[in-house]
CSV table of C-alpha atoms in Angstrom, one decimal:
chain,number,residue,atom,x,y,z
H,1,UNK,CA,126.8,76.9,63.7
H,2,UNK,CA,128.7,78.1,66.8
H,3,UNK,CA,130.8,75.8,68.9
H,4,UNK,CA,129.1,75.8,72.3
H,5,UNK,CA,132.2,74.9,74.2
H,6,UNK,CA,133.8,78.3,73.4
H,7,UNK,CA,130.6,80.2,74.3
H,8,UNK,CA,128.7,80.6,77.5
H,9,UNK,CA,125.0,81.4,77.7
H,10,UNK,CA,123.5,84.3,79.7
H,11,UNK,CA,122.3,81.6,82.3
H,12,UNK,CA,125.9,80.2,82.4
H,13,UNK,CA,127.3,83.8,83.0
H,14,UNK,CA,124.8,84.2,85.8
H,15,UNK,CA,126.0,80.9,87.3
H,16,UNK,CA,129.5,82.3,87.5
H,17,UNK,CA,128.3,85.1,89.7
H,18,UNK,CA,127.4,87.9,87.3
H,19,UNK,CA,124.2,89.9,87.7
H,20,UNK,CA,122.2,91.3,84.8
H,21,UNK,CA,123.5,94.8,85.3
H,22,UNK,CA,127.1,93.5,85.4
H,23,UNK,CA,126.6,91.6,82.1
H,24,UNK,CA,125.0,94.9,80.5
H,25,UNK,CA,127.8,97.2,81.9
H,26,UNK,CA,130.9,95.0,81.6
H,27,UNK,CA,130.2,92.6,78.7
H,28,UNK,CA,127.8,94.6,76.7
H,29,UNK,CA,126.1,93.0,73.6
H,30,UNK,CA,126.5,89.2,73.1
H,31,UNK,CA,129.0,87.8,70.8
H,32,UNK,CA,126.4,85.6,69.1
H,33,UNK,CA,122.6,85.9,69.3
H,34,UNK,CA,120.0,83.6,67.7
H,35,UNK,CA,117.4,80.9,68.3
H,36,UNK,CA,118.0,77.9,70.4
H,37,UNK,CA,117.8,74.9,68.0
H,38,UNK,CA,117.0,72.5,70.8
H,39,UNK,CA,113.7,74.2,71.9
H,40,UNK,CA,111.3,76.7,70.7
H,41,UNK,CA,111.3,80.1,72.5
H,42,UNK,CA,110.6,83.6,71.6
H,43,UNK,CA,113.6,84.9,73.6
H,44,UNK,CA,116.8,84.7,71.6
H,45,UNK,CA,119.7,82.7,73.0
H,46,UNK,CA,122.6,85.1,74.0
H,47,UNK,CA,126.1,83.6,73.8
H,48,UNK,CA,129.2,85.2,75.2
H,49,UNK,CA,132.7,84.1,74.2
H,50,UNK,CA,134.1,82.3,77.2
H,51,UNK,CA,137.6,83.8,76.8
H,52,UNK,CA,136.0,87.3,76.9
H,53,UNK,CA,134.0,86.4,80.0
H,54,UNK,CA,137.1,85.1,81.8
H,55,UNK,CA,139.2,88.2,80.8
H,56,UNK,CA,136.6,90.6,82.2
H,57,UNK,CA,136.4,88.5,85.4
H,58,UNK,CA,140.1,89.3,86.0
H,59,UNK,CA,139.6,93.1,85.8
H,60,UNK,CA,139.3,95.5,88.8
H,61,UNK,CA,135.9,96.7,87.4
H,62,UNK,CA,134.5,93.2,87.8
H,63,UNK,CA,135.9,92.9,91.3
H,64,UNK,CA,134.4,96.3,92.3
H,65,UNK,CA,130.9,95.4,90.7
H,66,UNK,CA,130.9,92.0,92.3
H,67,UNK,CA,131.6,93.5,95.7
H,68,UNK,CA,128.8,96.1,95.2
H,69,UNK,CA,126.4,93.4,94.1
H,70,UNK,CA,127.1,91.4,97.2
H,71,UNK,CA,126.7,94.4,99.4
H,72,UNK,CA,123.4,95.2,97.7
H,73,UNK,CA,122.3,91.7,98.1
H,74,UNK,CA,123.2,91.6,101.8
H,75,UNK,CA,121.4,94.9,102.5
H,76,UNK,CA,118.3,93.7,100.7
H,77,UNK,CA,118.4,90.5,102.8
H,78,UNK,CA,118.6,92.5,106.0
H,79,UNK,CA,115.8,94.7,104.9
H,80,UNK,CA,113.7,91.6,104.1
H,81,UNK,CA,114.5,90.1,107.5
H,82,UNK,CA,113.6,93.2,109.4
H,83,UNK,CA,110.2,93.5,107.5
H,84,UNK,CA,109.6,89.8,108.3
H,85,UNK,CA,110.3,90.4,112.0
H,86,UNK,CA,108.1,93.5,112.0
H,87,UNK,CA,105.2,91.5,110.4
H,88,UNK,CA,105.6,88.6,112.9
H,89,UNK,CA,105.6,91.1,115.8
H,90,UNK,CA,102.4,92.8,114.4
H,91,UNK,CA,100.7,89.5,114.1
H,92,UNK,CA,101.6,88.5,117.7
H,93,UNK,CA,100.4,91.8,119.1
H,94,UNK,CA,97.2,92.3,117.1
H,95,UNK,CA,94.1,91.6,119.1
H,96,UNK,CA,91.8,89.1,117.4
H,97,UNK,CA,88.2,90.0,117.9
H,98,UNK,CA,85.9,87.0,117.0
H,99,UNK,CA,82.3,87.9,116.5
H,100,UNK,CA,80.2,86.4,119.3
H,101,UNK,CA,76.9,84.9,118.0
H,102,UNK,CA,74.3,82.8,119.8
H,103,UNK,CA,74.6,79.1,118.8
H,104,UNK,CA,71.5,78.9,116.5
H,105,UNK,CA,72.6,82.1,114.7
H,106,UNK,CA,76.1,80.8,114.2
H,107,UNK,CA,74.7,77.5,112.8
H,108,UNK,CA,72.4,79.4,110.4
H,109,UNK,CA,75.2,81.6,109.2
H,110,UNK,CA,77.6,78.7,108.8
H,111,UNK,CA,75.0,76.6,106.7
H,112,UNK,CA,74.2,79.7,104.6
H,113,UNK,CA,77.9,80.4,104.0
H,114,UNK,CA,78.4,76.7,103.0
H,115,UNK,CA,75.5,76.9,100.6
H,116,UNK,CA,76.9,80.1,99.0
H,117,UNK,CA,80.1,78.1,98.5
H,118,UNK,CA,78.0,75.6,96.5
H,119,UNK,CA,78.1,72.7,99.0
H,120,UNK,CA,75.3,70.0,99.5
H,121,UNK,CA,72.2,70.7,101.6
H,122,UNK,CA,72.1,69.9,105.4
H,123,UNK,CA,70.0,66.8,104.9
H,124,UNK,CA,72.9,64.8,103.5
H,125,UNK,CA,75.8,66.2,105.5
H,126,UNK,CA,78.3,63.8,107.3
H,127,UNK,CA,78.5,63.7,111.1
H,128,UNK,CA,80.4,66.7,112.5
H,129,UNK,CA,80.2,68.7,109.4
H,130,UNK,CA,78.2,71.5,111.2
H,131,UNK,CA,81.2,72.1,113.5
H,132,UNK,CA,83.6,72.3,110.5
H,133,UNK,CA,81.2,74.7,108.8
H,134,UNK,CA,81.0,76.9,111.8
H,135,UNK,CA,84.8,77.1,112.1
H,136,UNK,CA,85.1,77.8,108.4
H,137,UNK,CA,82.5,80.6,108.6
H,138,UNK,CA,84.3,82.2,111.6
H,139,UNK,CA,87.7,81.9,109.8
H,140,UNK,CA,86.2,83.7,106.8
H,141,UNK,CA,84.7,86.3,109.1
H,142,UNK,CA,88.2,87.0,110.4
H,143,UNK,CA,89.7,87.3,106.9
H,144,UNK,CA,90.4,91.1,107.5
H,145,UNK,CA,93.3,90.0,109.5
H,146,UNK,CA,95.0,88.8,106.3
H,147,UNK,CA,96.1,92.4,105.8
H,148,UNK,CA,98.7,92.0,108.5
H,149,UNK,CA,100.6,90.0,105.8
H,150,UNK,CA,100.8,92.9,103.4
H,151,UNK,CA,104.4,93.7,102.5
H,152,UNK,CA,105.7,90.1,102.6
H,153,UNK,CA,106.4,88.8,99.1
H,154,UNK,CA,107.8,85.5,98.0
H,155,UNK,CA,109.4,83.2,100.4
H,156,UNK,CA,110.9,85.8,102.8
H,157,UNK,CA,109.0,84.8,105.9
H,158,UNK,CA,105.6,84.7,104.2
H,159,UNK,CA,105.1,81.0,105.2
H,160,UNK,CA,106.0,81.6,108.8
H,161,UNK,CA,103.8,84.6,109.0
H,162,UNK,CA,100.8,82.9,107.4
H,163,UNK,CA,101.2,79.8,109.9
H,164,UNK,CA,101.4,82.2,112.9
H,165,UNK,CA,98.3,84.1,111.7
H,166,UNK,CA,96.3,81.0,111.1
H,167,UNK,CA,97.2,79.6,114.6
H,168,UNK,CA,96.3,82.9,116.3
H,169,UNK,CA,93.0,83.0,114.4
H,170,UNK,CA,92.1,79.4,115.3
H,171,UNK,CA,93.1,79.9,119.0
H,172,UNK,CA,90.9,83.0,119.1
H,173,UNK,CA,88.0,81.0,117.7
H,174,UNK,CA,88.6,78.2,120.1
H,175,UNK,CA,88.7,80.7,123.1
H,176,UNK,CA,85.4,82.4,122.0
H,177,UNK,CA,83.6,79.1,121.2
H,178,UNK,CA,84.9,76.3,123.4
H,179,UNK,CA,82.6,73.7,121.6
H,180,UNK,CA,84.6,74.4,118.4
H,181,UNK,CA,88.0,74.0,120.1
H,182,UNK,CA,88.6,70.4,119.0
H,183,UNK,CA,88.1,71.3,115.3
H,184,UNK,CA,90.3,74.4,115.7
H,185,UNK,CA,93.1,72.2,117.2
H,186,UNK,CA,92.7,69.7,114.4
H,187,UNK,CA,93.0,72.5,111.7
H,188,UNK,CA,96.1,73.9,113.4
H,189,UNK,CA,97.8,70.4,113.4
H,190,UNK,CA,96.8,69.8,109.7
H,191,UNK,CA,97.8,73.2,108.3
H,192,UNK,CA,101.2,73.4,110.1
């Protein structure tokens, strides 16, 4: 069995500021590789001698690779921020066109949409449910605007963009159907 105090895992090496490519290029193969006795995993545990890791960290190659890694990370961050700003600008500028339907037709479509989702019949609906159903139907009818979020992955501005888009859609529904404005305002407050 190896002495874990003289070895560092791949996770530990990453915690010291190494990237996977730096490990591959500067450290190469692990000194010890095997199964973790503490938990079952298909991936083998890779252990690197701590002395070897510290020695490589003092080299000029490590310093250069570290600077390059930080520069790439900063460039990726700037690109993500530019993309986020572009998507937010597109969401703010996009005209939202809400389908204008007569009241009875909107009610009929909302009830039908609710039934397609597997909800209860109109005879046993709570008070105010029809208004909620109408807003839900219109929100679903505006789902095509979700394509404005394309290109935002992970956490980089995705939440802000989704909140802005939802707010704009609900505001457009409220402007087109003043009788639904209260429900739209309630949803904006709940979803933000």
